mmCIF file of C-alpha atoms and ligand atoms in Angstrom:
data_model
loop_
_atom_site.group_PDB
_atom_site.id
_atom_site.type_symbol
_atom_site.label_atom_id
_atom_site.label_comp_id
_atom_site.label_asym_id
_atom_site.label_seq_id
_atom_site.Cartn_x
_atom_site.Cartn_y
_atom_site.Cartn_z
ATOM 1 C CA MET C 1 85.437 14.241 -13.191
ATOM 2 C CA ALA C 2 85.347 11.609 -15.667
ATOM 3 C CA SER C 3 82.071 10.022 -16.308
ATOM 4 C CA HIS C 4 82.203 6.370 -17.052
ATOM 5 C CA GLY C 5 82.933 5.567 -20.748
ATOM 6 C CA SER C 6 83.591 9.210 -21.611
ATOM 7 C CA VAL C 7 86.705 9.756 -23.826
ATOM 8 C CA PHE C 8 87.082 13.280 -22.707
ATOM 9 C CA GLY C 9 86.698 11.876 -19.018
ATOM 10 C CA ALA C 10 89.733 9.699 -19.683
ATOM 11 C CA MET C 11 91.744 12.717 -21.099
ATOM 12 C CA LEU C 12 90.809 14.625 -17.821
ATOM 13 C CA GLN C 13 91.968 11.755 -15.697
ATOM 14 C CA GLU C 14 95.410 11.694 -17.574
ATOM 15 C CA PHE C 15 95.494 15.546 -17.380
ATOM 16 C CA GLU C 16 94.968 15.457 -13.657
ATOM 17 C CA GLY C 17 97.701 13.071 -12.943
ATOM 18 C CA ALA C 18 100.299 15.537 -14.436
ATOM 19 C CA ALA C 19 98.652 18.736 -13.234
ATOM 20 C CA ARG C 20 98.881 17.454 -9.670
ATOM 21 C CA ILE C 21 102.517 16.749 -9.887
ATOM 22 C CA LEU C 22 103.072 20.189 -11.545
ATOM 23 C CA ASN C 23 101.120 21.868 -8.710
ATOM 24 C CA LEU C 24 99.294 23.586 -11.622
ATOM 25 C CA ASP C 25 97.616 26.970 -10.723
ATOM 26 C CA PRO C 26 93.844 26.389 -10.302
ATOM 27 C CA GLY C 27 92.900 29.116 -12.892
ATOM 28 C CA LEU C 28 95.259 27.633 -15.537
ATOM 29 C CA TRP C 29 93.746 24.070 -14.680
ATOM 30 C CA LYS C 30 90.264 25.391 -15.467
ATOM 31 C CA MET C 31 91.406 27.097 -18.516
ATOM 32 C CA LEU C 32 93.227 23.935 -19.965
ATOM 33 C CA THR C 33 90.337 21.490 -19.128
ATOM 34 C CA HIS C 34 87.817 23.482 -21.269
ATOM 35 C CA PRO C 35 87.530 23.458 -24.998
ATOM 36 C CA LYS C 36 87.831 26.872 -26.539
ATOM 37 C CA ARG C 37 85.060 26.237 -29.205
ATOM 38 C CA GLN C 38 82.891 23.328 -30.029
ATOM 39 C CA ILE C 39 81.006 23.615 -33.374
ATOM 40 C CA ILE C 40 78.021 21.274 -34.243
ATOM 41 C CA VAL C 41 76.725 21.357 -37.896
ATOM 42 C CA SER C 42 73.835 19.548 -39.666
ATOM 43 C CA CYS C 43 74.858 18.485 -43.274
ATOM 44 C CA PRO C 44 72.002 17.603 -45.431
ATOM 45 C CA ILE C 45 73.023 15.464 -48.502
ATOM 46 C CA GLN C 46 71.141 14.099 -51.418
ATOM 47 C CA MET C 47 72.050 10.328 -51.439
ATOM 48 C CA ASP C 48 72.355 8.342 -54.679
ATOM 49 C CA ASN C 49 68.868 7.004 -54.136
ATOM 50 C CA GLY C 50 67.419 10.482 -54.326
ATOM 51 C CA GLU C 51 66.652 10.782 -50.685
ATOM 52 C CA ILE C 52 67.875 13.485 -48.409
ATOM 53 C CA GLU C 53 70.004 12.332 -45.348
ATOM 54 C CA VAL C 54 71.246 14.865 -42.498
ATOM 55 C CA PHE C 55 74.612 13.989 -41.142
ATOM 56 C CA THR C 56 75.899 15.631 -37.987
ATOM 57 C CA GLY C 57 79.462 17.016 -38.047
ATOM 58 C CA TYR C 58 81.609 18.472 -35.241
ATOM 59 C CA ARG C 59 84.731 20.585 -35.167
ATOM 60 C CA VAL C 60 86.298 21.362 -31.825
ATOM 61 C CA GLN C 61 89.027 23.979 -31.335
ATOM 62 C CA TYR C 62 90.263 22.875 -27.994
ATOM 63 C CA ASN C 63 93.177 25.345 -27.514
ATOM 64 C CA ILE C 64 94.782 28.031 -29.605
ATOM 65 C CA THR C 65 97.347 29.430 -27.331
ATOM 66 C CA LEU C 66 100.315 28.293 -29.198
ATOM 67 C CA GLY C 67 98.885 28.894 -32.856
ATOM 68 C CA PRO C 68 96.155 27.730 -34.993
ATOM 69 C CA ALA C 69 93.954 24.870 -34.091
ATOM 70 C CA LYS C 70 95.366 21.723 -35.801
ATOM 71 C CA GLY C 71 94.073 18.195 -36.153
ATOM 72 C CA GLY C 72 92.368 15.602 -38.354
ATOM 73 C CA ILE C 73 88.669 14.916 -39.381
ATOM 74 C CA ARG C 74 87.328 11.603 -38.957
ATOM 75 C CA PHE C 75 84.406 9.891 -40.602
ATOM 76 C CA HIS C 76 82.837 7.058 -38.444
ATOM 77 C CA PRO C 77 79.588 5.920 -37.103
ATOM 78 C CA ASP C 78 80.731 6.226 -33.494
ATOM 79 C CA VAL C 79 81.937 9.874 -33.739
ATOM 80 C CA SER C 80 80.464 11.972 -30.837
ATOM 81 C CA LEU C 81 81.039 15.472 -29.544
ATOM 82 C CA ASP C 82 82.683 13.824 -26.392
ATOM 83 C CA GLU C 83 85.191 11.838 -28.500
ATOM 84 C CA VAL C 84 85.977 14.792 -30.816
ATOM 85 C CA THR C 85 86.531 17.113 -27.717
ATOM 86 C CA ALA C 86 89.004 14.466 -26.250
ATOM 87 C CA LEU C 87 90.934 14.073 -29.648
ATOM 88 C CA ALA C 88 91.261 17.826 -29.914
ATOM 89 C CA ALA C 89 92.670 18.048 -26.412
ATOM 90 C CA TRP C 90 95.065 15.280 -27.278
ATOM 91 C CA MET C 91 96.027 17.350 -30.446
ATOM 92 C CA THR C 92 96.800 20.242 -28.217
ATOM 93 C CA TRP C 93 99.203 18.157 -25.927
ATOM 94 C CA LYS C 94 100.524 16.397 -29.069
ATOM 95 C CA CYS C 95 101.616 19.634 -30.765
ATOM 96 C CA ALA C 96 103.016 21.032 -27.578
ATOM 97 C CA VAL C 97 105.037 17.897 -27.047
ATOM 98 C CA ALA C 98 106.313 18.065 -30.605
ATOM 99 C CA GLN C 99 107.123 21.748 -30.127
ATOM 100 C CA LEU C 100 104.794 22.764 -33.090
ATOM 101 C CA PRO C 101 103.365 26.311 -33.330
ATOM 102 C CA PHE C 102 99.835 25.032 -33.167
ATOM 103 C CA GLY C 103 97.034 24.579 -30.765
ATOM 104 C CA GLY C 104 94.823 21.482 -30.961
ATOM 105 C CA GLY C 105 91.453 20.665 -32.882
ATOM 106 C CA LYS C 106 89.631 17.853 -34.234
ATOM 107 C CA GLY C 107 86.614 17.200 -36.460
ATOM 108 C CA GLY C 108 84.336 14.292 -37.174
ATOM 109 C CA ILE C 109 81.192 13.267 -38.945
ATOM 110 C CA ILE C 110 78.807 10.649 -37.790
ATOM 111 C CA CYS C 111 78.525 8.513 -40.918
ATOM 112 C CA ASP C 112 79.549 5.120 -42.242
ATOM 113 C CA PRO C 113 81.831 5.727 -45.219
ATOM 114 C CA THR C 114 82.088 2.063 -46.073
ATOM 115 C CA ARG C 115 78.425 2.260 -47.216
ATOM 116 C CA MET C 116 78.668 5.532 -49.065
ATOM 117 C CA SER C 117 79.588 6.184 -52.789
ATOM 118 C CA ARG C 118 82.380 8.435 -53.817
ATOM 119 C CA ARG C 119 79.802 11.072 -54.817
ATOM 120 C CA GLU C 120 78.061 11.021 -51.589
ATOM 121 C CA LEU C 121 81.374 11.323 -49.689
ATOM 122 C CA GLU C 122 82.374 14.216 -51.785
ATOM 123 C CA ALA C 123 78.963 16.050 -51.241
ATOM 124 C CA LEU C 124 79.283 15.351 -47.492
ATOM 125 C CA THR C 125 82.916 16.705 -47.181
ATOM 126 C CA ARG C 126 81.951 19.864 -49.320
ATOM 127 C CA ARG C 127 78.850 20.543 -47.185
ATOM 128 C CA TYR C 128 80.700 20.002 -43.920
ATOM 129 C CA THR C 129 83.579 22.461 -45.206
ATOM 130 C CA ALA C 130 80.919 25.030 -46.233
ATOM 131 C CA GLU C 131 79.283 24.799 -42.704
ATOM 132 C CA ILE C 132 82.489 25.605 -40.892
ATOM 133 C CA VAL C 133 84.247 27.725 -43.559
ATOM 134 C CA ASP C 134 84.296 30.881 -41.355
ATOM 135 C CA LEU C 135 86.037 29.293 -38.595
ATOM 136 C CA ILE C 136 88.910 27.555 -40.589
ATOM 137 C CA GLY C 137 91.875 28.784 -42.338
ATOM 138 C CA PRO C 138 95.706 28.686 -42.363
ATOM 139 C CA GLU C 139 95.904 31.057 -39.535
ATOM 140 C CA LYS C 140 92.778 29.750 -37.653
ATOM 141 C CA ASP C 141 92.269 26.126 -38.031
ATOM 142 C CA ILE C 142 93.992 23.560 -40.241
ATOM 143 C CA PRO C 143 92.372 20.160 -40.706
ATOM 144 C CA ALA C 144 94.113 16.879 -41.829
ATOM 145 C CA PRO C 145 93.266 13.197 -42.594
ATOM 146 C CA ASP C 146 92.185 10.941 -39.613
ATOM 147 C CA VAL C 147 90.175 7.635 -39.382
ATOM 148 C CA ASN C 148 88.652 7.001 -42.833
ATOM 149 C CA THR C 149 89.592 10.215 -44.416
ATOM 150 C CA ASN C 150 92.365 10.511 -46.967
ATOM 151 C CA GLU C 151 94.202 12.749 -49.539
ATOM 152 C CA GLN C 152 91.019 12.845 -51.779
ATOM 153 C CA VAL C 153 88.913 14.061 -48.941
ATOM 154 C CA MET C 154 91.542 16.902 -48.093
ATOM 155 C CA ALA C 155 91.562 17.804 -51.881
ATOM 156 C CA TRP C 156 87.729 18.279 -51.765
ATOM 157 C CA PHE C 157 88.065 20.249 -48.510
ATOM 158 C CA MET C 158 90.748 22.498 -49.841
ATOM 159 C CA ASP C 159 88.865 23.123 -53.202
ATOM 160 C CA THR C 160 85.512 23.894 -51.182
ATOM 161 C CA TYR C 161 87.409 26.378 -48.821
ATOM 162 C CA SER C 162 89.240 27.953 -51.765
ATOM 163 C CA MET C 163 86.083 28.498 -53.800
ATOM 164 C CA HIS C 164 84.417 30.217 -50.783
ATOM 165 C CA VAL C 165 87.371 32.617 -50.136
ATOM 166 C CA GLY C 166 87.892 33.336 -53.846
ATOM 167 C CA HIS C 167 91.520 32.204 -54.116
ATOM 168 C CA THR C 168 93.532 28.948 -54.016
ATOM 169 C CA SER C 169 94.552 28.296 -50.406
ATOM 170 C CA THR C 170 96.705 25.180 -50.142
ATOM 171 C CA ALA C 171 97.665 25.855 -46.471
ATOM 172 C CA VAL C 172 94.126 25.340 -45.168
ATOM 173 C CA VAL C 173 94.604 21.598 -44.833
ATOM 174 C CA THR C 174 97.417 19.148 -44.638
ATOM 175 C CA GLY C 175 97.675 15.676 -45.827
ATOM 176 C CA LYS C 176 96.804 16.732 -49.289
ATOM 177 C CA PRO C 177 97.852 15.114 -52.550
ATOM 178 C CA VAL C 178 101.404 15.925 -53.343
ATOM 179 C CA GLU C 179 100.369 17.497 -56.740
ATOM 180 C CA MET C 180 98.365 20.183 -55.071
ATOM 181 C CA GLY C 181 100.683 21.229 -52.207
ATOM 182 C CA GLY C 182 100.934 18.133 -50.156
ATOM 183 C CA SER C 183 104.236 17.142 -48.536
ATOM 184 C CA LEU C 184 106.289 14.186 -49.511
ATOM 185 C CA GLY C 185 106.571 11.805 -46.714
ATOM 186 C CA ARG C 186 103.250 13.003 -45.105
ATOM 187 C CA ARG C 187 101.240 9.789 -45.797
ATOM 188 C CA GLU C 188 103.842 7.717 -44.053
ATOM 189 C CA ALA C 189 104.673 10.218 -41.354
ATOM 190 C CA THR C 190 102.646 8.841 -38.467
ATOM 191 C CA GLY C 191 103.742 5.343 -39.040
ATOM 192 C CA ARG C 192 107.437 6.570 -39.450
ATOM 193 C CA GLY C 193 107.180 8.465 -36.067
ATOM 194 C CA VAL C 194 105.878 5.091 -34.538
ATOM 195 C CA MET C 195 108.894 3.327 -35.808
ATOM 196 C CA ILE C 196 111.204 6.076 -34.591
ATOM 197 C CA THR C 197 109.822 6.257 -31.040
ATOM 198 C CA THR C 198 109.705 2.350 -30.922
ATOM 199 C CA ARG C 199 113.415 2.333 -31.963
ATOM 200 C CA GLU C 200 114.131 5.039 -29.257
ATOM 201 C CA ALA C 201 112.269 3.148 -26.582
ATOM 202 C CA ALA C 202 113.928 -0.052 -27.391
ATOM 203 C CA ARG C 203 117.335 1.577 -27.129
ATOM 204 C CA HIS C 204 116.384 2.951 -23.847
ATOM 205 C CA LEU C 205 115.166 -0.486 -22.483
ATOM 206 C CA GLY C 206 118.242 -2.087 -23.799
ATOM 207 C CA PHE C 207 116.986 -4.419 -26.359
ATOM 208 C CA ASP C 208 117.616 -4.968 -29.979
ATOM 209 C CA LEU C 209 114.829 -4.400 -32.334
ATOM 210 C CA GLN C 210 116.638 -6.832 -34.848
ATOM 211 C CA GLY C 211 114.788 -9.978 -34.374
ATOM 212 C CA ALA C 212 112.475 -8.561 -31.738
ATOM 213 C CA THR C 213 108.624 -9.689 -32.150
ATOM 214 C CA VAL C 214 105.921 -7.247 -32.775
ATOM 215 C CA SER C 215 102.156 -7.378 -32.932
ATOM 216 C CA VAL C 216 100.119 -4.599 -34.477
ATOM 217 C CA GLN C 217 96.403 -3.795 -33.821
ATOM 218 C CA GLY C 218 95.033 -1.891 -36.946
ATOM 219 C CA PHE C 219 96.398 -1.964 -40.502
ATOM 220 C CA GLY C 220 95.347 1.470 -41.747
ATOM 221 C CA ASN C 221 97.625 4.365 -42.538
ATOM 222 C CA VAL C 222 99.388 4.107 -39.133
ATOM 223 C CA GLY C 223 99.627 0.378 -38.493
ATOM 224 C CA SER C 224 100.587 -0.668 -41.955
ATOM 225 C CA VAL C 225 103.358 1.819 -42.397
ATOM 226 C CA ALA C 226 104.700 1.204 -38.683
ATOM 227 C CA ALA C 227 104.646 -2.621 -39.628
ATOM 228 C CA ALA C 228 106.650 -2.162 -42.768
ATOM 229 C CA LEU C 229 109.148 0.217 -41.254
ATOM 230 C CA LEU C 230 109.714 -1.969 -38.167
ATOM 231 C CA ALA C 231 110.207 -4.908 -40.422
ATOM 232 C CA GLN C 232 112.720 -3.036 -42.383
ATOM 233 C CA LEU C 233 114.696 -2.557 -39.174
ATOM 234 C CA GLY C 234 114.849 -6.278 -38.791
ATOM 235 C CA ALA C 235 111.900 -6.655 -36.212
ATOM 236 C CA LYS C 236 109.438 -9.625 -36.829
ATOM 237 C CA VAL C 237 105.982 -8.626 -37.263
ATOM 238 C CA VAL C 238 104.140 -11.745 -36.324
ATOM 239 C CA ALA C 239 100.559 -10.597 -35.780
ATOM 240 C CA VAL C 240 98.225 -8.082 -37.280
ATOM 241 C CA THR C 241 94.490 -7.630 -36.609
ATOM 242 C CA ASP C 242 92.170 -5.112 -38.289
ATOM 243 C CA TRP C 243 88.332 -4.265 -38.251
ATOM 244 C CA LYS C 244 87.455 -7.695 -39.777
ATOM 245 C CA GLY C 245 90.040 -10.368 -38.657
ATOM 246 C CA GLY C 246 93.594 -11.166 -37.906
ATOM 247 C CA VAL C 247 96.606 -13.109 -39.232
ATOM 248 C CA TYR C 248 99.561 -14.731 -37.438
ATOM 249 C CA ASN C 249 102.876 -16.029 -38.649
ATOM 250 C CA ALA C 250 105.589 -16.965 -36.105
ATOM 251 C CA ALA C 251 108.321 -16.490 -38.762
ATOM 252 C CA GLY C 252 107.243 -12.808 -39.408
ATOM 253 C CA LEU C 253 104.541 -11.772 -41.833
ATOM 254 C CA ASP C 254 105.534 -10.619 -45.288
ATOM 255 C CA ILE C 255 104.505 -7.018 -44.788
ATOM 256 C CA PRO C 256 104.653 -5.880 -48.378
ATOM 257 C CA ALA C 257 102.581 -8.940 -49.355
ATOM 258 C CA LEU C 258 100.044 -8.331 -46.765
ATOM 259 C CA LEU C 259 99.676 -4.714 -47.891
ATOM 260 C CA ASP C 260 99.029 -5.864 -51.453
ATOM 261 C CA TYR C 261 96.470 -8.327 -50.089
ATOM 262 C CA THR C 262 94.608 -5.671 -48.111
ATOM 263 C CA GLN C 263 94.567 -3.326 -50.889
ATOM 264 C CA GLN C 264 92.419 -5.905 -52.894
ATOM 265 C CA HIS C 265 90.373 -7.302 -49.929
ATOM 266 C CA ARG C 266 90.098 -4.272 -47.658
ATOM 267 C CA SER C 267 91.157 -6.414 -44.696
ATOM 268 C CA VAL C 268 94.028 -8.852 -43.587
ATOM 269 C CA ASP C 269 91.365 -11.442 -43.058
ATOM 270 C CA GLY C 270 92.036 -14.518 -45.210
ATOM 271 C CA PHE C 271 95.792 -13.625 -46.128
ATOM 272 C CA PRO C 272 96.996 -16.912 -47.232
ATOM 273 C CA HIS C 273 100.636 -16.868 -45.988
ATOM 274 C CA ALA C 274 99.572 -17.001 -42.346
ATOM 275 C CA GLU C 275 97.351 -18.514 -39.701
ATOM 276 C CA ALA C 276 93.969 -16.869 -38.839
ATOM 277 C CA LEU C 277 93.987 -14.965 -35.537
ATOM 278 C CA ASP C 278 90.907 -14.070 -33.421
ATOM 279 C CA ARG C 279 90.848 -10.236 -33.138
ATOM 280 C CA PRO C 280 90.871 -10.212 -29.180
ATOM 281 C CA ALA C 281 93.728 -12.670 -29.245
ATOM 282 C CA ILE C 282 96.152 -9.788 -30.273
ATOM 283 C CA PHE C 283 96.402 -8.658 -26.664
ATOM 284 C CA GLY C 284 97.714 -11.976 -25.213
ATOM 285 C CA LEU C 285 100.432 -12.765 -27.607
ATOM 286 C CA ASP C 286 104.044 -13.480 -26.439
ATOM 287 C CA VAL C 287 105.748 -10.552 -28.264
ATOM 288 C CA ASP C 288 108.220 -7.919 -27.268
ATOM 289 C CA VAL C 289 106.522 -4.939 -28.823
ATOM 290 C CA PHE C 290 102.707 -4.266 -29.180
ATOM 291 C CA VAL C 291 101.547 -1.480 -31.388
ATOM 292 C CA PRO C 292 97.928 -0.620 -30.922
ATOM 293 C CA ALA C 293 97.073 1.496 -34.210
ATOM 294 C CA ALA C 294 93.270 1.319 -34.381
ATOM 295 C CA LEU C 295 90.754 3.385 -32.205
ATOM 296 C CA GLU C 296 90.382 4.473 -28.656
ATOM 297 C CA ASN C 297 89.623 2.273 -25.581
ATOM 298 C CA GLN C 298 91.133 -0.894 -26.802
ATOM 299 C CA ILE C 299 93.351 -1.813 -23.938
ATOM 300 C CA THR C 300 91.161 -2.098 -20.893
ATOM 301 C CA VAL C 301 91.235 -3.570 -17.401
ATOM 302 C CA GLU C 302 89.707 -6.592 -19.014
ATOM 303 C CA ASN C 303 92.635 -7.382 -21.286
ATOM 304 C CA ALA C 304 95.626 -5.387 -19.760
ATOM 305 C CA ASP C 305 96.736 -8.200 -17.497
ATOM 306 C CA GLN C 306 97.183 -10.675 -20.642
ATOM 307 C CA ILE C 307 99.587 -8.376 -22.382
ATOM 308 C CA LYS C 308 103.009 -9.831 -22.305
ATOM 309 C CA ALA C 309 104.752 -7.144 -24.392
ATOM 310 C CA LYS C 310 107.409 -5.241 -22.554
ATOM 311 C CA LEU C 311 106.888 -2.240 -24.744
ATOM 312 C CA ILE C 312 103.644 -0.532 -26.019
ATOM 313 C CA VAL C 313 103.878 2.083 -28.617
ATOM 314 C CA GLU C 314 100.492 3.894 -29.146
ATOM 315 C CA GLY C 315 100.026 4.582 -32.815
ATOM 316 C CA ALA C 316 96.265 5.236 -32.163
ATOM 317 C CA ASN C 317 94.943 8.198 -30.205
ATOM 318 C CA GLY C 318 93.699 7.065 -26.780
ATOM 319 C CA PRO C 319 94.004 3.332 -27.162
ATOM 320 C CA THR C 320 94.658 2.653 -23.482
ATOM 321 C CA THR C 321 92.108 3.471 -20.601
ATOM 322 C CA PRO C 322 93.680 5.337 -17.679
ATOM 323 C CA ASP C 323 92.791 2.296 -15.379
ATOM 324 C CA ALA C 324 94.501 -0.275 -17.777
ATOM 325 C CA HIS C 325 97.474 2.108 -18.041
ATOM 326 C CA ALA C 326 97.932 2.089 -14.244
ATOM 327 C CA LEU C 327 97.959 -1.734 -14.326
ATOM 328 C CA LEU C 328 100.508 -1.678 -17.083
ATOM 329 C CA HIS C 329 102.840 0.754 -15.312
ATOM 330 C CA LYS C 330 102.694 -1.200 -12.255
ATOM 331 C CA ARG C 331 103.676 -4.369 -14.071
ATOM 332 C CA GLY C 332 106.733 -2.501 -15.630
ATOM 333 C CA VAL C 333 105.342 -2.310 -19.137
ATOM 334 C CA PHE C 334 106.927 0.694 -20.880
ATOM 335 C CA VAL C 335 104.286 2.695 -22.654
ATOM 336 C CA VAL C 336 105.079 5.284 -25.349
ATOM 337 C CA PRO C 337 101.983 7.381 -25.160
ATOM 338 C CA ASP C 338 99.837 8.441 -28.169
ATOM 339 C CA ILE C 339 100.637 12.106 -27.839
ATOM 340 C CA LEU C 340 104.363 11.314 -28.328
ATOM 341 C CA ALA C 341 104.281 8.027 -30.344
ATOM 342 C CA ASN C 342 101.889 9.231 -33.067
ATOM 343 C CA ALA C 343 103.050 12.820 -33.146
ATOM 344 C CA GLY C 344 104.868 12.052 -36.479
ATOM 345 C CA GLY C 345 101.717 12.753 -38.539
ATOM 346 C CA VAL C 346 101.134 16.334 -37.295
ATOM 347 C CA THR C 347 104.810 16.975 -37.354
ATOM 348 C CA THR C 348 105.012 16.352 -41.101
ATOM 349 C CA SER C 349 101.651 18.239 -41.466
ATOM 350 C CA TYR C 350 103.404 21.216 -39.818
ATOM 351 C CA PHE C 351 106.203 20.826 -42.431
ATOM 352 C CA GLU C 352 103.434 20.771 -45.221
ATOM 353 C CA TRP C 353 101.995 23.931 -43.846
ATOM 354 C CA VAL C 354 105.390 25.641 -43.806
ATOM 355 C CA GLN C 355 106.106 24.484 -47.268
ATOM 356 C CA ASP C 356 102.580 25.720 -48.611
ATOM 357 C CA ARG C 357 103.075 29.042 -47.036
ATOM 358 C CA HIS C 358 106.648 29.522 -48.544
ATOM 359 C CA GLY C 359 105.578 28.146 -51.893
ATOM 360 C CA TYR C 360 108.820 26.079 -51.751
ATOM 361 C CA PHE C 361 109.094 22.390 -51.426
ATOM 362 C CA TRP C 362 111.481 19.979 -49.972
ATOM 363 C CA ASN C 363 112.459 16.535 -51.068
ATOM 364 C CA GLU C 364 111.425 13.436 -49.212
ATOM 365 C CA ALA C 365 114.759 12.908 -47.655
ATOM 366 C CA GLU C 366 114.715 16.405 -46.182
ATOM 367 C CA VAL C 367 111.221 15.960 -44.770
ATOM 368 C CA ASN C 368 112.121 12.579 -43.174
ATOM 369 C CA GLU C 369 115.358 13.977 -41.685
ATOM 370 C CA LYS C 370 113.479 16.959 -40.039
ATOM 371 C CA LEU C 371 110.770 14.443 -38.746
ATOM 372 C CA GLU C 372 113.444 12.201 -37.444
ATOM 373 C CA ALA C 373 115.097 15.231 -35.504
ATOM 374 C CA LYS C 374 111.771 16.265 -34.085
ATOM 375 C CA MET C 375 110.734 12.837 -32.996
ATOM 376 C CA VAL C 376 114.142 11.992 -31.353
ATOM 377 C CA GLN C 377 114.077 15.425 -29.467
ATOM 378 C CA ALA C 378 110.402 14.871 -28.323
ATOM 379 C CA PHE C 379 111.212 11.428 -27.085
ATOM 380 C CA ALA C 380 114.353 12.593 -25.317
ATOM 381 C CA ALA C 381 112.480 15.513 -23.593
ATOM 382 C CA VAL C 382 109.615 13.258 -22.391
ATOM 383 C CA LEU C 383 112.089 10.617 -21.134
ATOM 384 C CA GLU C 384 114.052 12.986 -19.221
ATOM 385 C CA THR C 385 110.974 14.295 -17.563
ATOM 386 C CA ALA C 386 109.920 10.773 -16.753
ATOM 387 C CA GLU C 387 113.179 10.080 -15.011
ATOM 388 C CA ARG C 388 113.334 13.272 -13.248
ATOM 389 C CA TYR C 389 109.993 12.776 -11.617
ATOM 390 C CA LYS C 390 110.086 9.066 -11.491
ATOM 391 C CA ILE C 391 106.924 8.711 -13.358
ATOM 392 C CA ASP C 392 105.504 6.935 -16.317
ATOM 393 C CA MET C 393 105.964 8.248 -19.993
ATOM 394 C CA ARG C 394 102.298 9.376 -20.479
ATOM 395 C CA THR C 395 102.296 11.614 -17.233
ATOM 396 C CA ALA C 396 105.703 12.937 -18.365
ATOM 397 C CA ALA C 397 104.335 13.785 -21.923
ATOM 398 C CA TYR C 398 101.437 15.669 -20.300
ATOM 399 C CA ILE C 399 103.916 17.489 -18.011
ATOM 400 C CA VAL C 400 106.022 18.644 -20.835
ATOM 401 C CA ALA C 401 102.838 19.719 -22.954
ATOM 402 C CA ILE C 402 101.037 21.484 -19.997
ATOM 403 C CA ASN C 403 104.201 23.287 -19.122
ATOM 404 C CA ARG C 404 104.685 24.718 -22.492
ATOM 405 C CA VAL C 405 101.005 25.715 -22.977
ATOM 406 C CA ALA C 406 100.665 27.133 -19.439
ATOM 407 C CA THR C 407 103.898 29.123 -19.729
ATOM 408 C CA VAL C 408 102.630 30.852 -22.933
ATOM 409 C CA THR C 409 99.068 31.315 -21.405
ATOM 410 C CA LYS C 410 100.679 33.083 -18.381
ATOM 411 C CA MET C 411 102.951 35.256 -20.787
ATOM 412 C CA ARG C 412 99.895 36.432 -23.041
ATOM 413 C CA GLY C 413 97.899 37.197 -19.799
ATOM 414 C CA MET C 414 94.258 37.552 -19.463
ATOM 415 C CA TYR C 415 92.111 39.415 -22.014
ATOM 416 C CA ALA C 416 89.181 41.365 -20.532
HETATM 417 N N1 LIG R 501 94.957 12.937 -37.412
HETATM 418 C C1 LIG R 501 96.434 12.792 -37.097
HETATM 419 C C2 LIG R 501 96.454 12.908 -35.536
HETATM 420 O O1 LIG R 501 95.644 12.445 -34.894
HETATM 421 C C3 LIG R 501 96.946 13.930 -37.732
HETATM 422 C C4 LIG R 501 96.654 15.376 -37.478
HETATM 423 C C5 LIG R 501 97.170 16.415 -38.325
HETATM 424 O O2 LIG R 501 98.140 16.219 -39.161
HETATM 425 O O3 LIG R 501 96.870 17.535 -38.144
HETATM 426 O O4 LIG R 501 97.515 13.200 -35.024
#
């Protein structure tokens, strides 16, 4: 059972809610609640000052029943095996909800990339890749960007892997630069998926996004794109907070201007065309939609009751604790869960992998059209399940995912 503060414990609690309703076979229950493989590596790096530092890295392949493990790599001081295992489990359910032929994986390195030079980050990425090289590959495990990693990190990863295997292998990672086999639309895909699921949820709840107010926690690759695309649909993004500060403008923030500002200042903090907002104040704002797009464990029992939004769309992975989620559900807040709301990123990663393997590339409109279809379909399947069982969208998403993975696990049967 969940130990207090454990991210994997939170995942298990969510799983349990769905598995009970499904009356899941006890053997399958055990299989689906254990990670297949957890890899821990030490990465010694010579720092710019000449000293050697040793960084701990993880790669967890949670489940590979539906296909190769798939999921990002994060660089963050708070990375732990517990967190990476939970994130790998969430990737498993996310890929199943989106009907992608992938299992779930995740990687992470305990480091503070804001205090490292480009050369140190490259050395760390290459050493980590080399340490796990035998366990990854286009048919085995395909990393991607996550918190604090980007296209450049994927390029180093792909190069290191290719040097080891002796030929260029583009399909070993996704979220690469477009020039070297990346997909058009991949960078915006997670935020675009958040926009699509927000739009579908608003339609279901019967309110118009045109003129609706939105607050966003986190202004990285997910939050910034979601904010920009929601603003394009006519929503008023009134508040944004990030790792450093927050901004508020009742008339709606100028998102392109805010993006320009953050590119220069690394934070929204101090943006001139808005009032300053205390970071924790993001939870209590009187808005229609709240998009948590930062890290896990943000919406807790301490702040869940302050939330006035009628719709929460989880751009981040695991932003809401299970207890907080129960409170929100009781109050009638409609939560589009992470494993559905942020599945746009891995969906376009899947398109990237397909394009790499075919050596034939699509234009951006084709990519976005396919993403739109996948997201609308996934949303509809989860909503239909929620209505059929009269349950919340998170439990419904787990039911859809567990059903798909359990069905194939049974079909494939037991080895040995
Ligand atoms: N890191 C993203 C996620 O959490 C994307 C993973 C991927 O594209 O493989 O979904």
